[in-house]
Short mmCIF file of C-alpha atoms in Angstrom, two decimals:
data_model
loop_
_atom_site.label_atom_id
_atom_site.label_comp_id
_atom_site.label_asym_id
_atom_site.label_seq_id
_atom_site.Cartn_x
_atom_site.Cartn_y
_atom_site.Cartn_z
CA MET L 184 62.48 51.82 74.30
CA ARG L 185 60.94 50.45 77.42
CA TRP L 186 58.07 49.05 75.38
CA ALA L 187 60.41 47.38 73.00
CA LYS L 188 62.07 45.59 75.90
CA LEU L 189 58.73 44.72 77.35
CA LEU L 190 57.50 43.22 74.10
CA ALA L 191 60.73 41.32 73.65
CA THR L 192 60.41 39.88 77.13
CA MET L 193 56.83 38.92 76.47
CA ALA L 194 57.83 37.22 73.25
CA VAL L 195 60.48 35.21 75.09
CA ALA L 196 57.98 34.33 77.78
CA SER L 197 55.40 33.14 75.30
CA ALA L 198 57.99 31.13 73.43
CA PHE L 199 58.38 29.10 76.61
CA ALA L 200 54.63 28.88 77.17
CA GLY L 201 53.34 25.41 77.83
CA ALA L 202 51.16 24.15 74.99
CA SER L 203 50.15 20.74 76.27
CA CYS L 204 47.02 21.67 78.20
CA GLY L 205 45.69 24.22 75.77
CA ILE L 206 45.90 27.03 78.32
CA SER L 207 48.82 29.29 77.73
CA VAL L 208 51.02 29.16 80.87
CA ALA L 209 53.91 31.59 80.71
CA ALA L 210 57.20 30.29 82.13
CA ASP L 211 58.82 32.30 84.88
CA VAL L 212 61.43 34.80 83.85
CA ALA L 213 64.73 33.23 84.99
CA PRO L 214 66.55 35.18 87.75
CA GLY L 215 69.37 36.13 85.38
CA ASP L 216 66.96 37.35 82.69
CA VAL L 217 65.02 39.89 84.72
CA GLN L 218 65.17 43.24 82.92
CA PHE L 219 66.00 46.14 85.21
CA THR L 220 65.55 49.66 83.86
CA ASP L 221 65.62 53.05 85.56
CA ASP L 222 61.93 52.57 86.14
CA GLY L 223 62.31 49.21 87.85
CA VAL L 224 61.13 45.84 86.58
CA ALA L 225 58.08 46.51 84.47
CA VAL L 226 57.22 42.98 83.45
CA SER L 227 55.65 40.42 85.76
CA LEU L 228 58.07 37.61 86.60
CA THR L 229 55.36 35.04 85.97
CA GLY L 230 52.58 36.59 83.94
CA VAL L 231 50.22 35.58 86.74
CA ALA L 232 48.79 38.39 88.86
CA GLY L 233 50.15 38.45 92.41
CA ASN L 234 47.89 37.46 95.28
CA PRO L 235 48.19 39.99 98.13
CA GLU L 236 46.99 37.54 100.80
CA GLU L 237 49.58 34.98 99.80
CA GLY L 238 52.06 37.84 99.71
CA ALA L 239 51.26 38.80 103.29
CA SER L 240 52.01 35.29 104.50
CA VAL L 241 55.26 35.09 102.54
CA PHE L 242 56.16 38.51 103.97
CA LYS L 243 55.90 37.43 107.59
CA ASP L 244 57.03 33.79 107.29
CA ARG L 245 60.47 33.56 108.92
CA LYS L 246 61.55 30.88 106.45
CA LEU L 247 60.40 32.82 103.38
CA GLY L 248 60.44 36.63 103.16
CA ASN L 249 61.06 37.20 106.85
CA CYS L 250 60.64 40.85 105.92
CA LEU L 251 59.69 41.74 109.50
CA ALA L 252 63.26 40.85 110.50
CA CYS L 253 64.29 44.20 109.08
CA HIS L 254 61.09 46.18 108.46
CA ALA L 255 58.31 47.33 110.73
CA ASN L 256 54.84 47.20 109.22
CA SER L 257 51.88 48.66 111.15
CA ALA L 258 49.49 46.63 109.04
CA MET L 259 50.93 43.57 110.82
CA SER L 260 50.93 44.97 114.34
CA LYS L 261 49.63 41.63 115.66
CA GLU L 262 52.91 39.95 114.69
CA LEU L 263 55.55 40.07 117.42
CA PHE L 264 58.91 41.71 116.79
CA HIS L 265 59.40 44.07 113.91
CA GLY L 266 63.00 44.96 113.10
CA ASP L 267 64.33 48.38 112.16
CA VAL L 268 67.34 47.55 110.00
CA GLY L 269 65.36 48.93 107.04
CA PRO L 270 62.68 51.64 106.92
CA ALA L 271 59.10 50.95 108.08
CA LEU L 272 57.02 49.85 105.12
CA ASP L 273 53.91 51.82 106.09
CA GLY L 274 52.71 53.64 103.01
CA VAL L 275 55.44 52.10 100.86
CA ALA L 276 53.10 51.97 97.85
CA ASP L 277 52.78 55.77 98.00
CA ARG L 278 56.54 56.01 97.58
CA TRP L 279 57.16 53.36 94.94
CA ASP L 280 55.10 52.00 92.06
CA VAL L 281 54.71 48.32 91.27
CA ALA L 282 57.63 48.14 88.84
CA GLN L 283 59.93 49.71 91.42
CA LEU L 284 58.69 47.46 94.21
CA ARG L 285 59.27 44.44 91.98
CA ALA L 286 62.83 45.60 91.34
CA ILE L 287 63.50 46.14 95.05
CA VAL L 288 62.21 42.73 96.10
CA THR L 289 63.70 40.84 93.12
CA ASP L 290 67.22 42.16 93.58
CA SER L 291 67.68 45.04 96.00
CA LYS L 292 71.30 45.42 94.89
CA LYS L 293 69.92 46.56 91.54
CA GLY L 294 66.62 47.99 92.75
CA LEU L 295 68.05 50.02 95.65
CA SER L 296 71.82 50.16 95.79
CA GLU L 297 74.83 47.92 95.37
CA ASP L 298 75.71 48.03 99.07
CA THR L 299 72.32 47.61 100.67
CA VAL L 300 72.14 44.84 103.28
CA MET L 301 68.72 43.79 102.00
CA PRO L 302 68.94 40.34 100.38
CA GLY L 303 67.89 39.84 96.75
CA PHE L 304 64.87 37.56 96.90
CA TYR L 305 64.90 36.44 93.27
CA SER L 306 68.53 36.70 92.39
CA LEU L 307 71.48 34.36 92.02
CA ASN L 308 73.89 37.14 92.84
CA VAL L 309 74.72 35.73 96.28
CA GLY L 310 77.61 35.87 98.74
CA ALA L 311 80.66 33.62 99.11
CA HIS L 312 80.58 30.02 100.35
CA LEU L 313 76.94 29.50 99.55
CA ASP L 314 75.60 26.49 101.44
CA GLU L 315 75.12 23.87 98.72
CA LYS L 316 71.53 23.34 99.87
CA PHE L 317 70.81 26.71 98.28
CA ALA L 318 72.92 26.37 95.14
CA GLY L 319 71.07 27.69 92.11
CA LYS L 320 68.07 28.56 94.27
CA THR L 321 66.49 31.89 94.96
CA ILE L 322 65.09 32.83 98.38
CA LEU L 323 61.59 33.24 96.96
CA SER L 324 60.01 31.81 93.83
CA ALA L 325 59.00 34.17 91.03
CA GLN L 326 55.34 33.84 92.02
CA GLN L 327 56.12 34.52 95.68
CA VAL L 328 57.84 37.75 94.61
CA GLU L 329 54.75 38.71 92.59
CA ASP L 330 52.56 37.94 95.62
CA VAL L 331 54.75 40.02 97.94
CA VAL L 332 54.75 42.89 95.44
CA ALA L 333 50.95 42.69 95.23
CA TYR L 334 50.83 42.83 99.03
CA LEU L 335 53.22 45.81 99.19
CA ALA L 336 50.99 47.60 96.68
CA THR L 337 48.22 47.54 99.31
CA LEU L 338 50.35 49.44 101.84
CA LYS L 339 49.02 52.95 101.29
CA GLU L 340 48.49 55.69 103.81
CA MET R 239 73.03 20.72 144.47
CA LYS R 240 69.93 22.56 145.67
CA LYS R 241 71.54 25.79 144.52
CA THR R 242 71.90 24.31 141.04
CA VAL R 243 68.20 23.59 140.76
CA VAL R 244 67.12 26.99 142.01
CA ILE R 245 69.47 28.81 139.67
CA SER R 246 68.48 26.92 136.55
CA ALA R 247 64.78 27.38 137.36
CA LEU R 248 65.43 31.08 137.77
CA ALA R 249 67.33 31.21 134.50
CA ALA R 250 64.52 29.44 132.68
CA ALA R 251 61.93 31.82 134.14
CA LEU R 252 63.97 34.83 133.15
CA ALA R 253 64.56 33.44 129.68
CA CYS R 254 60.79 33.51 129.14
CA VAL R 255 60.54 37.09 130.34
CA GLY R 256 63.37 37.99 127.99
CA VAL R 257 61.63 36.56 124.94
CA ALA R 258 58.49 38.60 125.51
CA GLY R 259 60.48 41.76 126.25
CA PRO R 260 59.83 45.04 124.49
CA ALA R 261 61.82 46.43 121.61
CA TRP R 262 64.47 48.96 122.61
CA ALA R 263 67.01 50.68 120.52
CA ASP R 264 70.13 52.02 122.15
CA PRO R 265 72.76 50.29 124.21
CA VAL R 266 72.02 51.15 127.84
CA ASP R 267 73.97 53.71 129.78
CA GLU R 268 74.70 51.54 132.79
CA GLN R 269 77.63 50.10 134.65
CA LEU R 270 78.27 46.42 134.88
CA VAL R 271 79.51 45.49 138.33
CA ILE R 272 80.27 41.82 138.87
CA ASP R 273 80.74 40.69 142.46
CA GLY R 274 81.60 44.29 143.39
CA GLU R 275 84.13 44.76 140.60
CA THR R 276 83.34 47.35 137.89
CA MET R 277 83.75 46.08 134.33
CA ILE R 278 84.83 48.19 131.37
CA THR R 279 81.89 47.89 128.98
CA ARG R 280 82.76 50.99 126.92
CA ALA R 281 86.28 51.66 125.76
CA LYS R 282 87.95 54.02 123.35
CA ALA R 283 88.48 52.10 120.14
CA PRO R 284 92.05 51.31 119.05
CA GLU R 285 93.42 53.23 116.10
CA GLY R 286 92.07 52.14 112.73
CA HIS R 287 88.83 50.83 114.26
CA PRO R 288 85.57 51.64 112.43
CA PHE R 289 83.91 52.77 115.68
CA ASP R 290 84.99 55.49 118.11
CA GLU R 291 83.91 53.40 121.03
CA VAL R 292 83.80 49.65 121.50
CA LEU R 293 80.81 48.37 123.43
CA SER R 294 80.24 45.17 125.33
CA GLY R 295 77.34 43.00 124.20
CA TRP R 296 76.06 43.27 127.79
CA LEU R 297 74.83 46.82 127.05
CA PHE R 298 72.45 45.47 124.41
CA ARG R 299 70.68 42.87 126.47
CA THR R 300 67.41 43.05 128.43
CA VAL R 301 67.26 44.17 132.06
CA GLU R 302 66.68 40.58 133.15
CA THR R 303 69.54 39.12 131.16
CA ARG R 304 71.88 41.90 132.27
CA ALA R 305 71.03 41.30 135.91
CA LEU R 306 72.00 37.62 135.72
CA GLU R 307 75.58 38.52 134.90
CA THR R 308 76.16 40.82 137.87
CA ASP R 309 76.67 38.17 140.50
CA SER R 310 78.47 34.81 140.48
CA PHE R 311 75.51 33.26 142.28
CA THR R 312 72.89 34.31 139.76
CA ASN R 313 75.05 33.72 136.69
CA PRO R 314 73.94 30.29 135.43
CA GLY R 315 77.23 29.94 133.54
CA MET R 316 79.14 29.75 136.81
CA LEU R 317 78.02 26.16 137.34
CA GLU R 318 79.98 25.19 134.25
CA VAL R 319 82.91 27.31 135.39
CA GLU R 320 82.87 25.18 138.54
CA GLU R 321 82.94 22.08 136.36
CA GLY R 322 85.96 23.64 134.66
CA GLU R 323 87.64 24.02 138.03
CA ALA R 324 87.14 20.32 138.72
CA ILE R 325 88.71 19.47 135.36
CA TRP R 326 91.64 21.77 136.15
CA ASN R 327 92.40 19.63 139.16
CA LYS R 328 91.71 16.26 137.60
CA VAL R 329 94.60 13.97 136.64
CA GLU R 330 94.26 12.66 133.10
CA GLY R 331 96.55 11.04 130.55
CA SER R 332 99.64 8.85 130.62
CA ALA R 333 101.83 11.41 132.41
CA GLY R 334 99.60 11.26 135.48
CA LYS R 335 99.15 15.01 135.61
CA SER R 336 96.40 17.58 135.88
CA CYS R 337 96.55 21.23 134.80
CA ALA R 338 97.14 22.04 138.47
CA SER R 339 100.20 19.76 138.60
CA CYS R 340 102.05 22.27 136.43
CA HIS R 341 100.14 25.51 136.97
CA GLY R 342 99.07 25.26 140.61
CA ASP R 343 96.33 27.61 141.72
CA ALA R 344 94.64 29.04 138.64
CA ALA R 345 93.57 32.14 140.60
CA GLU R 346 97.25 33.06 140.56
CA SER R 347 98.81 31.37 137.55
CA MET R 348 95.95 32.21 135.17
CA LYS R 349 95.14 35.66 136.53
CA GLY R 350 94.55 38.01 133.60
CA ILE R 351 95.84 35.47 131.08
CA GLY R 352 92.62 34.97 129.11
CA ALA R 353 92.50 38.66 128.11
CA HIS R 354 95.58 38.35 125.91
CA TYR R 355 94.72 35.44 123.59
CA PRO R 356 94.98 34.62 120.72
CA LYS R 357 98.76 34.61 120.84
CA TRP R 358 101.31 33.54 118.29
CA ASP R 359 102.29 29.88 118.45
CA ALA R 360 105.85 29.91 117.11
CA GLU R 361 105.96 26.11 116.90
CA ALA R 362 102.76 25.71 114.92
CA LYS R 363 103.35 29.00 113.06
CA ARG R 364 99.75 30.04 113.57
CA PRO R 365 97.65 31.78 116.22
CA ILE R 366 96.70 29.82 119.31
CA ASN R 367 93.62 30.44 121.45
CA ILE R 368 92.79 29.11 124.91
CA GLU R 369 91.06 26.01 123.55
CA LEU R 370 94.07 25.09 121.41
CA GLN R 371 96.48 25.88 124.25
CA ILE R 372 94.53 23.45 126.45
CA ASN R 373 94.78 20.81 123.73
CA LYS R 374 98.49 21.44 123.36
CA CYS R 375 99.04 20.96 127.10
CA ARG R 376 96.93 17.82 127.08
CA GLU R 377 98.93 16.29 124.26
CA GLN R 378 102.43 17.49 125.06
CA ASN R 379 102.42 17.63 128.85
CA MET R 380 99.72 15.26 130.04
CA GLY R 381 99.81 12.50 127.46
CA ALA R 382 96.06 12.94 127.04
CA GLU R 383 93.90 13.12 123.95
CA PRO R 384 93.09 16.63 122.69
CA TYR R 385 89.46 17.62 123.14
CA ASP R 386 87.19 17.50 120.13
CA PHE R 387 85.55 20.84 119.41
CA ASP R 388 83.12 21.81 122.18
CA LYS R 389 83.42 18.35 123.74
CA GLY R 390 84.69 16.71 126.87
CA GLY R 391 84.95 19.82 129.04
CA GLN R 392 86.62 22.10 126.51
CA LYS R 393 84.07 24.90 127.02
CA GLN R 394 84.02 24.52 130.80
CA LEU R 395 87.79 24.53 131.19
CA THR R 396 88.14 27.45 128.77
CA ALA R 397 85.53 29.38 130.72
CA TYR R 398 87.28 28.60 134.01
CA ILE R 399 90.58 29.90 132.67
CA LYS R 400 88.99 33.02 131.19
CA ARG R 401 87.12 33.70 134.42
CA GLN R 402 90.51 34.20 136.06
CA ALA R 403 90.83 37.28 133.83
CA LEU R 404 87.48 38.76 134.89
CA GLY R 405 87.67 42.54 134.54
CA GLU R 406 91.04 42.52 132.74
CA PRO R 407 90.89 44.65 129.55
CA VAL R 408 91.27 42.68 126.34
CA SER R 409 94.49 43.39 124.49
CA ILE R 410 96.42 41.29 122.05
CA ASP R 411 99.93 41.82 120.81
CA LEU R 412 99.78 41.83 117.02
CA SER R 413 103.54 42.22 116.74
CA GLN R 414 104.02 38.59 117.78
CA GLY R 415 105.19 36.38 114.91
CA ASP R 416 102.95 36.72 111.91
CA LEU R 417 99.84 37.70 113.86
CA GLN R 418 99.41 40.92 111.90
CA SER R 419 98.83 39.05 108.64
CA TRP R 420 96.25 36.86 110.35
CA TRP R 421 94.56 40.05 111.52
CA GLU R 422 94.45 41.20 107.89
CA LYS R 423 92.97 37.91 106.79
CA GLY R 424 90.41 38.07 109.58
CA LYS R 425 89.49 41.58 108.52
CA ASP R 426 88.90 40.41 104.93
CA LEU R 427 86.61 37.70 106.21
CA TYR R 428 84.75 40.14 108.45
CA TYR R 429 83.81 42.21 105.43
CA THR R 430 83.13 39.32 103.04
CA ARG R 431 79.47 38.87 102.25
CA THR R 432 78.47 35.24 102.48
CA GLY R 433 75.60 32.96 101.68
CA GLN R 434 72.27 33.31 99.98
CA LEU R 435 71.43 36.32 102.16
CA ASN R 436 74.66 37.97 101.03
CA LEU R 437 75.60 39.51 104.39
CA SER R 438 78.96 40.04 106.06
CA CYS R 439 79.69 40.31 109.77
CA ALA R 440 79.90 44.06 109.20
CA SER R 441 76.44 44.15 107.59
CA CYS R 442 74.95 43.26 110.94
CA HIS R 443 77.47 44.21 113.64
CA GLU R 444 78.86 47.39 112.11
CA ALA R 445 76.34 48.90 109.69
CA ASN R 446 73.35 47.97 111.86
CA MET R 447 74.75 47.89 115.37
CA GLY R 448 72.03 49.02 117.77
CA LYS R 449 69.19 48.12 115.41
CA MET R 450 66.63 45.38 115.94
CA ILE R 451 66.73 42.42 113.59
CA ARG R 452 63.35 40.94 114.42
CA ALA R 453 63.63 40.12 118.15
CA ASP R 454 67.40 40.52 118.35
CA HIS R 455 69.16 43.70 119.36
CA LEU R 456 72.30 43.84 117.24
CA SER R 457 75.45 44.40 119.26
CA GLN R 458 78.97 44.92 117.98
CA GLY R 459 79.46 41.15 118.06
CA GLN R 460 82.24 41.32 120.63
CA ILE R 461 83.85 38.22 122.12
CA ASN R 462 85.06 39.51 125.50
CA GLY R 463 82.39 37.45 127.27
CA PHE R 464 83.14 34.06 125.71
CA PRO R 465 82.42 31.30 126.32
CA THR R 466 79.03 32.90 126.99
CA TYR R 467 76.10 31.30 128.74
CA ARG R 468 73.13 31.34 126.37
CA LEU R 469 69.72 31.04 127.99
CA LYS R 470 68.40 29.68 124.69
CA ASN R 471 70.88 26.77 124.82
CA ALA R 472 70.90 26.53 128.61
CA GLY R 473 74.65 26.14 128.42
CA LEU R 474 77.98 27.63 127.45
CA VAL R 475 78.61 28.59 123.84
CA SER R 476 82.14 28.84 122.46
CA VAL R 477 83.44 31.62 120.20
CA HIS R 478 83.82 29.38 117.17
CA ASN R 479 80.35 27.99 117.65
CA ARG R 480 78.95 31.53 117.69
CA PHE R 481 80.91 32.50 114.57
CA ARG R 482 79.65 29.41 112.79
CA GLY R 483 76.08 30.14 113.83
CA CYS R 484 76.23 33.67 112.44
CA ILE R 485 77.77 32.43 109.18
CA ARG R 486 75.17 29.67 108.88
CA ASP R 487 72.43 32.26 109.33
CA THR R 488 73.54 33.88 106.09
CA ARG R 489 72.89 30.48 104.45
CA ALA R 490 76.57 29.87 103.80
CA SER R 491 78.62 26.80 104.60
CA PHE R 492 80.82 27.46 107.59
CA PRO R 493 84.49 26.66 108.20
CA LYS R 494 85.66 24.04 110.70
CA ALA R 495 86.31 25.14 114.26
CA PHE R 496 89.96 26.19 114.72
CA SER R 497 90.43 26.33 110.93
CA ASP R 498 92.68 29.08 109.56
CA GLU R 499 89.57 31.09 108.66
CA LEU R 500 88.04 31.05 112.12
CA MET R 501 91.38 31.58 113.88
CA ALA R 502 91.97 34.64 111.69
CA LEU R 503 88.47 35.88 112.48
CA GLU R 504 89.08 35.34 116.19
CA VAL R 505 92.29 37.38 116.05
CA TYR R 506 90.54 40.22 114.23
CA VAL R 507 87.33 40.20 116.31
CA THR R 508 89.34 40.06 119.55
CA TRP R 509 91.16 43.19 118.41
CA ARG R 510 87.84 44.87 117.63
CA GLY R 511 87.01 44.48 121.33
CA SER R 512 90.31 45.86 122.63
CA GLY R 513 89.91 47.57 125.99
CA LEU R 514 86.72 45.78 127.06
CA SER R 515 86.88 43.76 130.27
CA VAL R 516 86.78 39.99 130.06
CA GLU R 517 83.27 39.06 131.26
CA THR R 518 83.37 35.29 130.93
CA PRO R 519 80.89 33.73 131.24
CA ALA R 520 78.71 36.56 129.91
CA VAL R 521 74.97 35.82 129.89
CA ARG R 522 73.09 36.15 126.63
CA GLN R 523 69.55 35.28 125.55
#
């Protein structure tokens, strides 16, 4: 069942693949099309492997992930000010696999729980009175989510 | 004049210390005494309140910031309160009157008053706060232009009037006019998630009160100290400005100052701080 979904998603992705330059570039899965299952989000949002170093910078950048606002992370002890609204992310990859981490970061309301305060970073399910500057936009791009997920996957104890 | 310079230098120095301060988790167990008078910074919550105890934002601030509020001479906001006093006595408008022409000595006529706003404005059929009451007096009694939001001395005069209620416990009378339905509306807004970050006031000030959100220690978001002096702004900040800032931080568009939305929120948030002493101008980072 899961495989069927996965294959279907891949087929959709390749249908959108750019053909002009000869290299097959998969289009990003649109925020509304991300497939959540009980096991998380199994398929990459971009088809391009995440870069953990990029992910680390997205993670700490106050204008991007700003994950430290809510999470402590010992691996970034040089950064000032780690929040504690959410749990510390030390060893988070021992607790969750990549598909689950992708689900949590993509849309925590689906990946964690409906009433979590954690924002959905690749979701258009937003609150009321959205500032029009952000209309139709996600907090992170699909690739930034993949990068952050790749970074989270390095956090093992 | 010399005093002014010394105090603002001190405030700036302390602001730096505050920024580099350590993380800490719980509201402190300390008493706030301002000029010898003990403030109520913890009060039993009114019935129907989500917390058992309402807590002043003062309890969540750093040692340095807390200390600034304890004395009129070290509180940098008091300079603007003094400006407010000058405005109180200044004749403006076609009627040739000042606030003092009608109200005399504010220490007497305004004693305790600021703790019991917003009230119901029967004429306008909506809640009225101190800022709007000032504007009403300016227009109806002084023949002067109403202040634009946060302009022309509005914050200073509001702070001066509220300072006359220093120590007085906040309480509003929701049985006035239609105030109860504005309370309901304010409550809805308090729990409405807004913006791209999809957070409500309650997400931060109720569910995560006492937690650190990066460098900020989340308080209950009380308004008993407004207008507050913010070290970051080096000046007074009004309630509606603070509300708008918090809403903007969720990446939502924010309502106009004194709009129905923000007046309803002010009614509701004032009630959430029932029993806390007025601390205007409270000092915040």
